[in-house]
Short mmCIF file of C-alpha atoms in Angstrom, two decimals:
data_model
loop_
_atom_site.label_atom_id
_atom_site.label_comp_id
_atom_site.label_asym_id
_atom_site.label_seq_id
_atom_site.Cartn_x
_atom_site.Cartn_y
_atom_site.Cartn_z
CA UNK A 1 156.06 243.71 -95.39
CA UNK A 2 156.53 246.59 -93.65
CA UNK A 3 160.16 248.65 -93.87
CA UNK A 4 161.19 251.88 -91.95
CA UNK A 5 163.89 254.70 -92.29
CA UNK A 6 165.73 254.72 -95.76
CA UNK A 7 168.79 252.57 -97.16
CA UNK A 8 170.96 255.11 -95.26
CA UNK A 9 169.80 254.90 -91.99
CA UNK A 10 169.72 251.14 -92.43
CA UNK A 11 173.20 250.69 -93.18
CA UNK A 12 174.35 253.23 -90.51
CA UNK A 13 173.67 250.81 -88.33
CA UNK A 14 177.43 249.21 -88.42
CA UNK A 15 177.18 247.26 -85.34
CA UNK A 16 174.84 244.76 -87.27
CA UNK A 17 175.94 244.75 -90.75
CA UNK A 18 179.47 244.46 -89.66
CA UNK A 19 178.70 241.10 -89.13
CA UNK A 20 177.40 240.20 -91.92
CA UNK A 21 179.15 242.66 -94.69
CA UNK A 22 182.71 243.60 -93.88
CA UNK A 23 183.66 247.34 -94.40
CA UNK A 24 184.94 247.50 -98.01
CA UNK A 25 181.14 245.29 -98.79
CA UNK A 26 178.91 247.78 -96.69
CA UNK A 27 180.70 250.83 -99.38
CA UNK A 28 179.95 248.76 -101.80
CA UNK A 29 176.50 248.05 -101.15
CA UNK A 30 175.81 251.65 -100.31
CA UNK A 31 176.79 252.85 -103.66
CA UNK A 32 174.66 250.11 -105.36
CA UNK A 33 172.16 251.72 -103.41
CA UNK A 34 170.83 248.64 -101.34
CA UNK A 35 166.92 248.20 -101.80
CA UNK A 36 165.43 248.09 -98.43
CA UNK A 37 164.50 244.46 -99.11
CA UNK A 38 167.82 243.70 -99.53
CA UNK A 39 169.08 245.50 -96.41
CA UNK A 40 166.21 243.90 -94.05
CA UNK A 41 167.29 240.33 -95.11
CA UNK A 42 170.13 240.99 -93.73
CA UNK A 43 169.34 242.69 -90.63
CA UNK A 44 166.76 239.18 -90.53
CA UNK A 45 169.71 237.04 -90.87
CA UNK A 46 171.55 238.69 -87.92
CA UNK A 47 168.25 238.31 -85.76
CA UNK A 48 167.46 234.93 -86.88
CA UNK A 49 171.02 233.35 -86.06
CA UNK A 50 171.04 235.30 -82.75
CA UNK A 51 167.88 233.84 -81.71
CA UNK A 52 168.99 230.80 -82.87
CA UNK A 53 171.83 230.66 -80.98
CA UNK A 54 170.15 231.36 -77.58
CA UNK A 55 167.48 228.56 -77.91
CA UNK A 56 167.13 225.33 -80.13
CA UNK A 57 163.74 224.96 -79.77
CA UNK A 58 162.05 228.07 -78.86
CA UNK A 59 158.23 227.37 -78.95
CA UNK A 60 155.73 224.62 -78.93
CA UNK A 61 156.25 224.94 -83.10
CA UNK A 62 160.23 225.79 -83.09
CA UNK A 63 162.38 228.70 -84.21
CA UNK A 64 161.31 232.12 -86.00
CA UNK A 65 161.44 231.90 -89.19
CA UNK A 66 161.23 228.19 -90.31
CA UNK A 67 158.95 226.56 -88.00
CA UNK A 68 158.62 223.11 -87.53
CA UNK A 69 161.66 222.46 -88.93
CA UNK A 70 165.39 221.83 -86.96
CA UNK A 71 168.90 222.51 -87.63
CA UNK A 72 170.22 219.79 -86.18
CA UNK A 73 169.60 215.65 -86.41
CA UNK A 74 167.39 213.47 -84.50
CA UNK A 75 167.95 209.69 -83.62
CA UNK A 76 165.78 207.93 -86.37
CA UNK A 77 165.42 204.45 -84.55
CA UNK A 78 163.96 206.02 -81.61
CA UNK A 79 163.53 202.52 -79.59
CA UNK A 80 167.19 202.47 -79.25
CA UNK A 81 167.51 205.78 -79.04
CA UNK A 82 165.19 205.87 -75.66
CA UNK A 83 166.84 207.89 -72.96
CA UNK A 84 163.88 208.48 -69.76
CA UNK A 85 160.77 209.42 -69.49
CA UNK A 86 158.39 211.95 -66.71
CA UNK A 87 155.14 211.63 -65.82
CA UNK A 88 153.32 212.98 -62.79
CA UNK A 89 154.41 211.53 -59.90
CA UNK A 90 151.25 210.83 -58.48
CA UNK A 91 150.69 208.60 -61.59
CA UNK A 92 150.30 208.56 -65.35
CA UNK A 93 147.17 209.80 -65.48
CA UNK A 94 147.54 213.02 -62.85
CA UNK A 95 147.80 215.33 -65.22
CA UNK A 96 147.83 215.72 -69.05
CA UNK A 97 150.80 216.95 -71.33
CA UNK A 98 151.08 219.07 -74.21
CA UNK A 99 153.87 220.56 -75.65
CA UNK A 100 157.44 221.43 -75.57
CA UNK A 101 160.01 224.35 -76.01
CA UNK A 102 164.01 223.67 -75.41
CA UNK A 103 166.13 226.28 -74.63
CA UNK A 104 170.04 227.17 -75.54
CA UNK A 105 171.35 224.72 -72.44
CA UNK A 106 169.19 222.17 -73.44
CA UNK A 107 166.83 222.69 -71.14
CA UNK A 108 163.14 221.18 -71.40
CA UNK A 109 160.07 223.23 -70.90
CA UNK A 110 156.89 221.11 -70.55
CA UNK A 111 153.01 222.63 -70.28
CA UNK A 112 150.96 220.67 -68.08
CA UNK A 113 147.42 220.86 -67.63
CA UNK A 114 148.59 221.12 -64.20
CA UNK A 115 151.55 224.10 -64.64
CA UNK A 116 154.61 224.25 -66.63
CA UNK A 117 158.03 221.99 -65.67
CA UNK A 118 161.37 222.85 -66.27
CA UNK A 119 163.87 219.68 -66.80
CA UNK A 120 167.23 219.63 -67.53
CA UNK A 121 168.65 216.97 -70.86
CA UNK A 122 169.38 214.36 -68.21
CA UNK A 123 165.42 214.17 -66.69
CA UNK A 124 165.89 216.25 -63.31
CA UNK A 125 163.43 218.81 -62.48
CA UNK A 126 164.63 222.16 -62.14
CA UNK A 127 161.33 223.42 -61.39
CA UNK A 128 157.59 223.47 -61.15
CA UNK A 129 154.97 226.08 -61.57
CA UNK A 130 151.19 224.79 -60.27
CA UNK A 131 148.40 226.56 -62.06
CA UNK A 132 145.56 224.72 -60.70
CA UNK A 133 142.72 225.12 -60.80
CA UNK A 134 143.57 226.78 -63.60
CA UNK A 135 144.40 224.94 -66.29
CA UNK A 136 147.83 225.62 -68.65
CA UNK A 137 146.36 223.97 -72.34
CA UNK A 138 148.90 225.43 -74.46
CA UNK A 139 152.62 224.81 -75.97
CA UNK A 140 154.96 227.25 -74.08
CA UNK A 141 157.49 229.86 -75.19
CA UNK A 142 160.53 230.78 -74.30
CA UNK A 143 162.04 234.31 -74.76
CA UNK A 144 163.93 236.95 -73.34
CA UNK A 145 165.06 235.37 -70.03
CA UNK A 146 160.88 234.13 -69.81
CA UNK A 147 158.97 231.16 -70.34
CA UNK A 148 155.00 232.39 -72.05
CA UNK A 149 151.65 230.70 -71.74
CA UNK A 150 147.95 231.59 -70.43
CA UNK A 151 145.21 229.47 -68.35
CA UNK A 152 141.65 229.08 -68.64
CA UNK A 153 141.08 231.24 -66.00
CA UNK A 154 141.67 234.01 -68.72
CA UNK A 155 145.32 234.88 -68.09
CA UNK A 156 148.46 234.76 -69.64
CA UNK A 157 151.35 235.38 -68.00
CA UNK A 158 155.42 234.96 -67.97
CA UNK A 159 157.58 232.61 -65.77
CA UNK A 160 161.62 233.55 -64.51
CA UNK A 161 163.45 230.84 -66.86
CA UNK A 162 165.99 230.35 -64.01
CA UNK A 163 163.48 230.03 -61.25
CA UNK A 164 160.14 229.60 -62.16
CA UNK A 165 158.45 232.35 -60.22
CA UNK A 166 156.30 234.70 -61.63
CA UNK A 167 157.32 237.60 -63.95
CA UNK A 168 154.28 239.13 -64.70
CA UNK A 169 149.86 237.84 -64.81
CA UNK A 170 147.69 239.16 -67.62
CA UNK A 171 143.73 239.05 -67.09
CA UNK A 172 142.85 238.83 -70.50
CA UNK A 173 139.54 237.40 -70.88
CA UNK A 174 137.21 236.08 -68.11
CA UNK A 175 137.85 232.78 -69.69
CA UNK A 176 140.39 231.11 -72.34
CA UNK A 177 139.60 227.53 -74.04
CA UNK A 178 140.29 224.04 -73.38
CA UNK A 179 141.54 223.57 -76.60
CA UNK A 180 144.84 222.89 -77.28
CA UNK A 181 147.06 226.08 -79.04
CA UNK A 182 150.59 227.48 -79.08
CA UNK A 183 151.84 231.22 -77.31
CA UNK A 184 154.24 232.78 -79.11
CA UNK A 185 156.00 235.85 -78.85
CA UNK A 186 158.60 238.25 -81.31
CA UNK A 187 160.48 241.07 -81.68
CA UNK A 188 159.56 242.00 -77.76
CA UNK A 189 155.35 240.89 -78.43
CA UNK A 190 153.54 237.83 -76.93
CA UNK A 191 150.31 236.51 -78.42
CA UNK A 192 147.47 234.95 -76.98
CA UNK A 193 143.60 233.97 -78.12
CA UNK A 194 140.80 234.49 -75.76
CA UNK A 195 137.27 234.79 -75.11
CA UNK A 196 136.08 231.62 -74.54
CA UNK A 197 132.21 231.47 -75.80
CA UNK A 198 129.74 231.45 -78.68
CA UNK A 199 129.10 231.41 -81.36
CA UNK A 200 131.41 229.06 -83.62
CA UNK A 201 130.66 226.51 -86.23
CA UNK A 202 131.61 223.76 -82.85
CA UNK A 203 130.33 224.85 -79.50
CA UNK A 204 131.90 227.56 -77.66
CA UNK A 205 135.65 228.63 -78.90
CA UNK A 206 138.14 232.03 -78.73
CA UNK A 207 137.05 234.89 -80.27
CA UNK A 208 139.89 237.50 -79.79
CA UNK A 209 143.64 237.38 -80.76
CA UNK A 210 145.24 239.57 -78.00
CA UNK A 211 149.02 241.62 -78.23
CA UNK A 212 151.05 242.21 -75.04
CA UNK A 213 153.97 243.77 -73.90
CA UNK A 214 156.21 240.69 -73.52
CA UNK A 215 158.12 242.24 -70.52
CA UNK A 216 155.52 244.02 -69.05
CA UNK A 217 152.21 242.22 -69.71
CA UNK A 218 150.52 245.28 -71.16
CA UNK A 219 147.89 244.78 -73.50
CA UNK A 220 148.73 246.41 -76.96
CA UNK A 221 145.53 245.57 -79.08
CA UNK A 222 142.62 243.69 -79.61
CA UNK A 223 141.79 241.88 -82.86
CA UNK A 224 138.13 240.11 -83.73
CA UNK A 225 138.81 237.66 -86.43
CA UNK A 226 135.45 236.97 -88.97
CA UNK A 227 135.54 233.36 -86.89
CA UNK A 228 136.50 232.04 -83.73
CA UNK A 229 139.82 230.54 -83.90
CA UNK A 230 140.85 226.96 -82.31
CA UNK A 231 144.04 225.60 -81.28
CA UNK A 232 145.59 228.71 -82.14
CA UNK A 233 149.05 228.93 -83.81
CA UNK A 234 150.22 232.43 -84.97
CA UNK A 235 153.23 232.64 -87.00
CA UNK A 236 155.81 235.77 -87.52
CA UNK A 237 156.86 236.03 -90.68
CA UNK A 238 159.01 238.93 -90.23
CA UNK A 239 159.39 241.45 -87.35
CA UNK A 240 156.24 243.67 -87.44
CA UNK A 241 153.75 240.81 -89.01
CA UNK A 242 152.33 237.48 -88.43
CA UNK A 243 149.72 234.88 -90.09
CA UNK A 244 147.05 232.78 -88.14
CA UNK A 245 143.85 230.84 -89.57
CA UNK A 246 140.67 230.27 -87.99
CA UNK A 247 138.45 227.82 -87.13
CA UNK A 248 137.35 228.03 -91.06
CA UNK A 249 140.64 227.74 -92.68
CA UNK A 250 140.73 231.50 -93.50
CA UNK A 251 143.95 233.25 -93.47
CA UNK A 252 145.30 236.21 -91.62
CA UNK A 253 147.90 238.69 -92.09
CA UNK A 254 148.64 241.46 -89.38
CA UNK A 255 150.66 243.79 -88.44
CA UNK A 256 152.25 242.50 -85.14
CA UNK A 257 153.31 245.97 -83.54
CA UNK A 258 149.52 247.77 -84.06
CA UNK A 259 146.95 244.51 -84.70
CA UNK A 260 145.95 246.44 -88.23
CA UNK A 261 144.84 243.97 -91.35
CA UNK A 262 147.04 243.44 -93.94
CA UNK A 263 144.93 240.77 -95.72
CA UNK A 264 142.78 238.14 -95.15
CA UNK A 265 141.80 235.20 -97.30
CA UNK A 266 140.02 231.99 -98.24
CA UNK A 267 138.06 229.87 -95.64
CA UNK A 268 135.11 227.98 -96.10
CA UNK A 269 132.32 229.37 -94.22
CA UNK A 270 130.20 227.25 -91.60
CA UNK A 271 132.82 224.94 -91.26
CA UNK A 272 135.28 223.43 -88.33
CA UNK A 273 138.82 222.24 -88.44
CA UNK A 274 141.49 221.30 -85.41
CA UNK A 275 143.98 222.48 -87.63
CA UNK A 276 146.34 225.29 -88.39
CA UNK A 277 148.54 227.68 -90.48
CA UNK A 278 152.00 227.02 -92.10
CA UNK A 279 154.83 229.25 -93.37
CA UNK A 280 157.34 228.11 -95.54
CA UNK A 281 161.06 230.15 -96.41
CA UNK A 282 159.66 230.19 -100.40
CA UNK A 283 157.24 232.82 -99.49
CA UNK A 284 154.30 230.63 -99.03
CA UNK A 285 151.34 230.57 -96.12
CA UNK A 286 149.56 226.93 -96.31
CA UNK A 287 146.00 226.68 -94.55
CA UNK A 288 143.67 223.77 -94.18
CA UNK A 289 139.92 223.71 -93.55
CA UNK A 290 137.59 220.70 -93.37
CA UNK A 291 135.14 220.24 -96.82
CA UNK A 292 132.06 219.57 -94.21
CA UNK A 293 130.24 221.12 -91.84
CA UNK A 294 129.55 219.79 -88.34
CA UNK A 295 125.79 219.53 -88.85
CA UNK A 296 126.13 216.68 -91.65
CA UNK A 297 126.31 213.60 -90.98
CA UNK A 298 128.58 211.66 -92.82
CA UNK A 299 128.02 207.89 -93.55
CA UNK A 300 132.41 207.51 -93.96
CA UNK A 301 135.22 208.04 -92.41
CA UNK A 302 137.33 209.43 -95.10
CA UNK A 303 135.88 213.03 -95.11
CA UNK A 304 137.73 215.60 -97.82
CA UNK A 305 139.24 218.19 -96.61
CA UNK A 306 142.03 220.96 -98.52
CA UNK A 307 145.01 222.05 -98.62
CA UNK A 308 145.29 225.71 -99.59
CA UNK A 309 148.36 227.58 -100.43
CA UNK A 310 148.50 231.37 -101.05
CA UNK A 311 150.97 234.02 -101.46
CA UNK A 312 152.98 235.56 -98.23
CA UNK A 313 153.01 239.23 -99.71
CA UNK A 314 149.23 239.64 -100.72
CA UNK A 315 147.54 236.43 -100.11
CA UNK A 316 146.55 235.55 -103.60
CA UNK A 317 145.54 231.88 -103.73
CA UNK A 318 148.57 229.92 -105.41
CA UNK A 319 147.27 226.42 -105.47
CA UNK A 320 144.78 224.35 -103.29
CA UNK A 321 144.11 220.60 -103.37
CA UNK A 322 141.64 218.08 -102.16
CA UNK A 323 143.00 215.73 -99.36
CA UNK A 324 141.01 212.37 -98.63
CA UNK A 325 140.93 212.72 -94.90
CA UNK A 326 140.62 216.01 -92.54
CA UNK A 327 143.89 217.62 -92.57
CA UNK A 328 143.64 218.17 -88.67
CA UNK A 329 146.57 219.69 -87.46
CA UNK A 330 148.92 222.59 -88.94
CA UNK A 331 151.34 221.34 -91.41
CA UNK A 332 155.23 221.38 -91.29
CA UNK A 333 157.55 222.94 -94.28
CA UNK A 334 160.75 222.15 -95.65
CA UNK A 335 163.64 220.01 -97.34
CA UNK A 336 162.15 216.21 -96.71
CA UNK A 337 164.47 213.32 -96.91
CA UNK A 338 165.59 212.67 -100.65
CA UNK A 339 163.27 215.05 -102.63
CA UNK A 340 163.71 218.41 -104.42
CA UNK A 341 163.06 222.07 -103.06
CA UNK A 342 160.52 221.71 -100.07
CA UNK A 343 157.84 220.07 -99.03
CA UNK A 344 154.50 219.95 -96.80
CA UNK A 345 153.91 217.17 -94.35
CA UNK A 346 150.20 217.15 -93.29
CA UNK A 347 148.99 214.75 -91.61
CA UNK A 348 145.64 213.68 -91.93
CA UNK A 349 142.84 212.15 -89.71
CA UNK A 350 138.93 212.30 -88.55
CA UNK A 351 139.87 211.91 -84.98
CA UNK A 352 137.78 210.11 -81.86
CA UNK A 353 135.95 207.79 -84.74
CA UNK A 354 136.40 204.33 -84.24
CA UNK A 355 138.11 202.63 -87.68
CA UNK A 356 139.19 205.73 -89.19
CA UNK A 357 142.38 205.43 -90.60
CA UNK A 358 145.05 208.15 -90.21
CA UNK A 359 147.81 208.75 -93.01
CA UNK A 360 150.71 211.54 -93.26
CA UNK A 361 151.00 212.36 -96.91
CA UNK A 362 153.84 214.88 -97.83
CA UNK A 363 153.11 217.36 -101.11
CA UNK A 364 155.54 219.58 -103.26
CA UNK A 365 155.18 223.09 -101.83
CA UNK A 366 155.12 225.05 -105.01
CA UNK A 367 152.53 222.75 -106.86
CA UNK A 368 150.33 220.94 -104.29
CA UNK A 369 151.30 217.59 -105.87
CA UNK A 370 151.50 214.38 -103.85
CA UNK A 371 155.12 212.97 -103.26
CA UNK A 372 154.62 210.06 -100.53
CA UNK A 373 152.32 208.47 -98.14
CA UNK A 374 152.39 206.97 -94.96
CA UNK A 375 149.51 204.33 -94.21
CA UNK A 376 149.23 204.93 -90.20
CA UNK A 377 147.36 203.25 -87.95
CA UNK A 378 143.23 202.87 -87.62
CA UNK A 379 141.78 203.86 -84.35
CA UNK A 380 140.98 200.74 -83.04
CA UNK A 381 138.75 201.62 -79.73
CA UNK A 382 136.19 203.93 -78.56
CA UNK A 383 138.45 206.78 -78.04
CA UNK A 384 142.12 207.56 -78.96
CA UNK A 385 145.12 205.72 -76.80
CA UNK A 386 145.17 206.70 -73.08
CA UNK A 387 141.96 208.75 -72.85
CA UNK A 388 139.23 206.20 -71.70
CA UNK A 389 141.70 204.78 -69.13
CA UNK A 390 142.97 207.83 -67.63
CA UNK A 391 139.06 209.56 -67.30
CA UNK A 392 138.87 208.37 -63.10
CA UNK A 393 142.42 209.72 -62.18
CA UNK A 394 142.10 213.29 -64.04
CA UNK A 395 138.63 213.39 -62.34
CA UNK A 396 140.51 213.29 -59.32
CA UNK A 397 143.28 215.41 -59.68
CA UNK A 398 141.03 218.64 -60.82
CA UNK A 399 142.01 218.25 -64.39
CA UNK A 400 139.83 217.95 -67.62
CA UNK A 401 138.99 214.04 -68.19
CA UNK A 402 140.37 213.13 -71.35
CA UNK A 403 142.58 214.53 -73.84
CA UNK A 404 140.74 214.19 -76.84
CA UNK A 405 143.01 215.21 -78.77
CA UNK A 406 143.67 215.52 -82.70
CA UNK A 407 144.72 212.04 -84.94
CA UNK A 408 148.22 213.47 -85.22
CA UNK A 409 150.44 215.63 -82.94
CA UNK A 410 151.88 218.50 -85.25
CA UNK A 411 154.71 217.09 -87.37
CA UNK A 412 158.59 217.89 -87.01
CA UNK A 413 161.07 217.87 -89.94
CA UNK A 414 165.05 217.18 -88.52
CA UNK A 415 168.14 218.91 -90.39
CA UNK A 416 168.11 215.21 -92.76
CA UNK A 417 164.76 215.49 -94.08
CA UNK A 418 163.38 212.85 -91.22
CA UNK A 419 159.84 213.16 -90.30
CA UNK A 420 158.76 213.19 -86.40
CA UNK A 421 155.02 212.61 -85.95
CA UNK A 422 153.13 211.31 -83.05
CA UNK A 423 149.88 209.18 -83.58
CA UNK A 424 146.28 208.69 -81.67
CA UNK A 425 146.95 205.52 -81.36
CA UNK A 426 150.44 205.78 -79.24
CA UNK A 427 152.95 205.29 -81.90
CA UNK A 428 154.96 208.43 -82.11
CA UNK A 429 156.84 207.67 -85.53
CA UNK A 430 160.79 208.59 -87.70
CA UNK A 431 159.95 208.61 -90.77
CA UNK A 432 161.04 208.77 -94.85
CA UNK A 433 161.14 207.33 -97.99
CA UNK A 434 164.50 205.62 -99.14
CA UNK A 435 163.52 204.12 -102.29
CA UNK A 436 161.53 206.97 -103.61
CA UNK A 437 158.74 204.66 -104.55
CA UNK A 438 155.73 207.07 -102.77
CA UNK A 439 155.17 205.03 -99.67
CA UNK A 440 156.44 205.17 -96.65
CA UNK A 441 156.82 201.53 -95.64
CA UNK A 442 159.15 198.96 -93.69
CA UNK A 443 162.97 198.55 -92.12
CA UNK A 444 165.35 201.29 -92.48
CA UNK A 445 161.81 204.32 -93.42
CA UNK A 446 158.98 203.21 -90.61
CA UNK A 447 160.74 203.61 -86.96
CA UNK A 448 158.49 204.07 -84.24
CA UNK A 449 158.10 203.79 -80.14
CA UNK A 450 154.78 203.17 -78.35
CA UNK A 451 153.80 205.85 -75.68
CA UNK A 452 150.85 204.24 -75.12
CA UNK A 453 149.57 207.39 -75.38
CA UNK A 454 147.55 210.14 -78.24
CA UNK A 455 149.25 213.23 -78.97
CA UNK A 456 147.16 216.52 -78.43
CA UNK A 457 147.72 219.37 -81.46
CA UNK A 458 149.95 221.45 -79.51
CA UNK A 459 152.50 218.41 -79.24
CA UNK A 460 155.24 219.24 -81.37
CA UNK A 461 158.50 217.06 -81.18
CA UNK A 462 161.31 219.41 -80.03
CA UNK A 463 164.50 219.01 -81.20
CA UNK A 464 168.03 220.33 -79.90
CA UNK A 465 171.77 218.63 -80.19
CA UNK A 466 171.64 215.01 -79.89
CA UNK A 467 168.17 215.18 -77.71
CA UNK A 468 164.43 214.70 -79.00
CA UNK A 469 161.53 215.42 -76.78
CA UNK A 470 158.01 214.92 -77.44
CA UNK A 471 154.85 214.79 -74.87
CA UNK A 472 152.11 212.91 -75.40
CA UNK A 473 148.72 213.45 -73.88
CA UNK A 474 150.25 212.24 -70.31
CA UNK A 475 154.58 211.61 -70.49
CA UNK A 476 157.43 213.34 -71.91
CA UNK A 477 159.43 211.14 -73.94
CA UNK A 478 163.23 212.24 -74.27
CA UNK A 479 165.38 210.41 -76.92
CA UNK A 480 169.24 210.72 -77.38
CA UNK A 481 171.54 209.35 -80.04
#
C-alpha cells in the first residue's frame, strides 16, 4: 500500500477524523504516535461509509471495498418475492442484458447491448441512452453524479445520472471486445480494457488496461498485461491500487493513480478462463484459471480447474486448490449463512457443452477447504437457456446473436449470509445451508425463479433496501420483500 505525508499531517486533517475520533481521542492518538496504517484505516472508514451512503449498489460487482457482498437483506423465496420485470419493448429478444448498478434512491442502472436504462424501484423508465451500432457489453458504474461504461466501437464514456445525456466520449482503442466485463472507477479514476485483437490463448481478446480522468475523460496511462485479459473485473483495494487477472489466471497489482507494477503473480501459461479476480476484507486476492488449454480436447465434461489464493500486500501464494469443474466466473467473499470467518462462493461450470453439470461450491477463505455444495442444473440443450431462440430477433435488431454467456452469472452474498446466483439454464437461485450437513439441498436452502433465461459474467445480482435486481441475458428481474 501506498501512504503519503506523515502521522501529523494525517491527523491535521480534523474535518475527517472528527468523525470518527472525538477531540480528547485524536490527542490521544497523536501522542501514541498513530502508525500511518492506523491513521489510513480510518480515513478508509470515513470514505467507505460515505460512498456507501450515496449508492447501495455502486457497480456491476457492488461497493468499494467488499465486493460482491451487501449490507442489507434480500427476499430469499424469490417466487413470492417477484415484483416486475423489463424487457425491450420490441420483444424479449431485441436486445441482450448484462448487468446492474443501484444507486442511493434506489435507482436501477441496466447495460444493454443496445445502451444503458435508468429505472426507478417501481419499473418506470427514467431514461434511455442508444449506443447502437455500438454495442454497450459491460456492467455499468455509477459515481460522482455519472453513470461509466465503453462500446465496441472503442470508447468509453460517462452518462448525466439525472438525465442521461452525455458527460464526456473517450476513443480508446479502435475496437473493445464482445466479451462481457465490469467498468469501474475510484478515488476520481475510471478503468477500462481495450484493444480488441490477437494474440490470446482464445481468438482475439483486450490487450490494454486503460486509466482516465473520471470527470474529464483524459487518458492517464496505459498498461500491457503479460496476457490479454477477458471479461475484465478490476478491483480497488485501497485508494491508489487495484488487482485484476488475466485471461491466464495471473494476478495484478497496480498502482491506480500512475499504472506502475506493484506485483504480479501465478497464472498458468497457454491457458483460457471466463473468469475473474476476488478480494476479500482478510487481506486476501483469490484468482482462478482453467487446468487445460484450448487446443486439447477433452473426452469429459468435468475439466479441473484452481482456485488460487495469495497475499494482498506482496502476492505470495497462500493456498491454491483443485476444483472439479472450470471455475468460470470471479468469485464472491464473505460471512456465508451459518459458518465461521468468511468464505468463497465460486461457482463452477464448462459452459455451452451439452450435459455438463454446473455446481456452486463455497470454501473457507483462509484454508481453501470445501464447506458446501450445491448440485445445479445440467445443460440440457445445444446451447444455454434463451440463446438458440433469440438468434433471428438479435439478427434483426443490429445486436450480437446469442449471449453465450458463462454457466453462472457472478455470485452475490446478502447481509444474512444468503447466496444469489443465476444459472445457464434460467434458474437464478437463494441459497444456504441450514443443517450444516455440506449440501445445499431442498425446502427452506434451494429457492429459485425461472427467467427462462442464462446469465452472462457481468450479471451480478444488485442489492439495495428491500429490492433485488438481477438481468439475465435478455430481462431485468426486480424482487421486493
Amino acid at each position: 500500500m501506498r501512504f503519503y505525508g506523515t502521522v501529523c499531517s494525517v491527523l491535521a486533517v480534523s474535518s475527517i477524523l472528527g468523525k470518527a475520533l472525538g477531540t480528547e481521542e485524536c490527542q490521544n492518538a497523536e501522542q501514541a504516535s498513530f502508525s500511518v496504517l492506523q491513521t489510513h484505516q480510518l480515513l478508509t472508514k470515513d470514505h467507505v461509509k460515505k460512498e456507501e451512503e450515496e449508492f447501495f449498489w455502486a457497480s456491476g460487482r457492488g461497493n468499494f471495498p467488499e465486493y460482491a457482498v451487501s449490507q442489507h437483506p434480500a427476499p430469499f423465496k424469490l417466487a413470492d418475492a417477484f415484483a416486475w420485470q423489463w424487457h425491450h419493448p420490441l420483444g424479449r429478444f431485441a436486445t441482450l442484458t448484462y448487468g446492474t448498478a443501484i444507486d442511493g434512491e434506489s435507482n436501477i442502472y441496466l447495460s444493454a447491448a443496445d445502451g444503458i436504462r435508468k429505472f426507478d424501484q417501481n419499473g418506470t423508465m427514467l431514461w434511455e441512452y442508444e449506443s447502437l451500432p455500438a454495442e454497450v457489453v459491460n456492467a455499468p458504474s455509477v459515481y460522482d453524479g455519472m453513470v461509466y461504461s465503453s462500446d465496441t466501437h472503442g470508447n468509453a464514456f460517462a452518462l448525466d445520472m439525472e438525465t442521461g445525456h452525455v458527460v464526456w466520449k473517450t476513443s480508446v482503442a479502435v475496437n473493445i471486445g464482445q466479451d462481457n466485463g465490469f467498468n469501474m472507477v475510484h478515488a476520481g479514476i475510471a478503468l477500462v480494457a481495450c484493444d480488441w485483437r490477437l494474440p490470446s490463448p482464445q481468438g482475439a481478446a483486450n490487450q490494454k488496461v486503460k486509466a482516465l480522468n473520471a470527470s474529464t475523460g483524459g487518458v492517464l496511462w496505459t498498461y500491457v498485461p503479460d496476457t490479454a485479459v477477458w471479461n475484465f473485473l478490476p478491483l480497488f483495494v485501497d485508494d491508489d491500487s487495484f488487482v485484476f487477472q488475466d485471461m491466464t489466471g495471473k494476478v495484478y497489482r497496480l498502482t491506480l493513480s500512475t499504472g506502475d507494477l506493484v506485483w504480479k503473480t501465478g497464472g498458468l501459461n497457454g491457458t483460457w478462463t471466463d473468469g475473474g479476480a476476488a478480494v476479500g476484507a482478510n487481506g486476501l486476492v483469490y484468482a482462478v484459471n482453467n487446468n487445460h488449454r484450448p487446443d486439447e480436447d477433452p473426452k469429459t465434461e468435468d475439466m479441473p480447474g484452481t482456485l488460487s489464493a495469495y497475499n494482498l500486500t506482496d502476492g505470495q501464494l497462500v493456498w491454491t486448490i483443485t476444483t472439479p469443474r472450470p471455475p468460470n466466473n470471479a468469485p464472491a467473499v464473505g460471512q456465508v449463512k451459518n459458518l465461521p470467518d468468511f468464505s468463497v462462493v465460486m461457482p463452477l461450470c464448462q459452459q455451452v457443452r451439452p450435459g455438463a453439470t454446473c455446481d456452486v461450491h463455497v470454501y473457507d477463505a483462509e484454508t481453501g477447504g470445501l464447506r458446501w455444495v450445491f448440485h445445479g442444473p445440467s445443460q440440457d440443450g445445444l446451447l444455454q437457456a434463451g440463446d438458440l431462440e433469440g438468434v433471428l430477433g438479435r439478427t434483426k435488431r443490429g445486436v450480437r446473436s446469442m449471449c453465450l454467456p458463462n454457466g453462472w452469472s457472478a455470485p452475490t452474498i446478502d447481509a444474512e449470509g444468503t447466496v444469489f446466483v443465476g444459472n445457464e439454464m434460467g434458474n437464478f437461485y437463494a441459497l444456504r445451508d441450514l443443517d450444516g450437513d455440506g449440501v445445499t439441498f431442498g425446502e427452506g436452502e434451494v429457492a429459485f425463479y425461472d427467467t427462462k433465461a442464462a446469465f452472462s459474467g457481468s450479471s451480478s445480482p444488485a442489492v439495495a433496501p428491500g429490492l433485488l435486481a438481477v438481468a439475465s441475458c435478455d430481462t431485468l428481474f426486480v424482487f421486493k420483500p
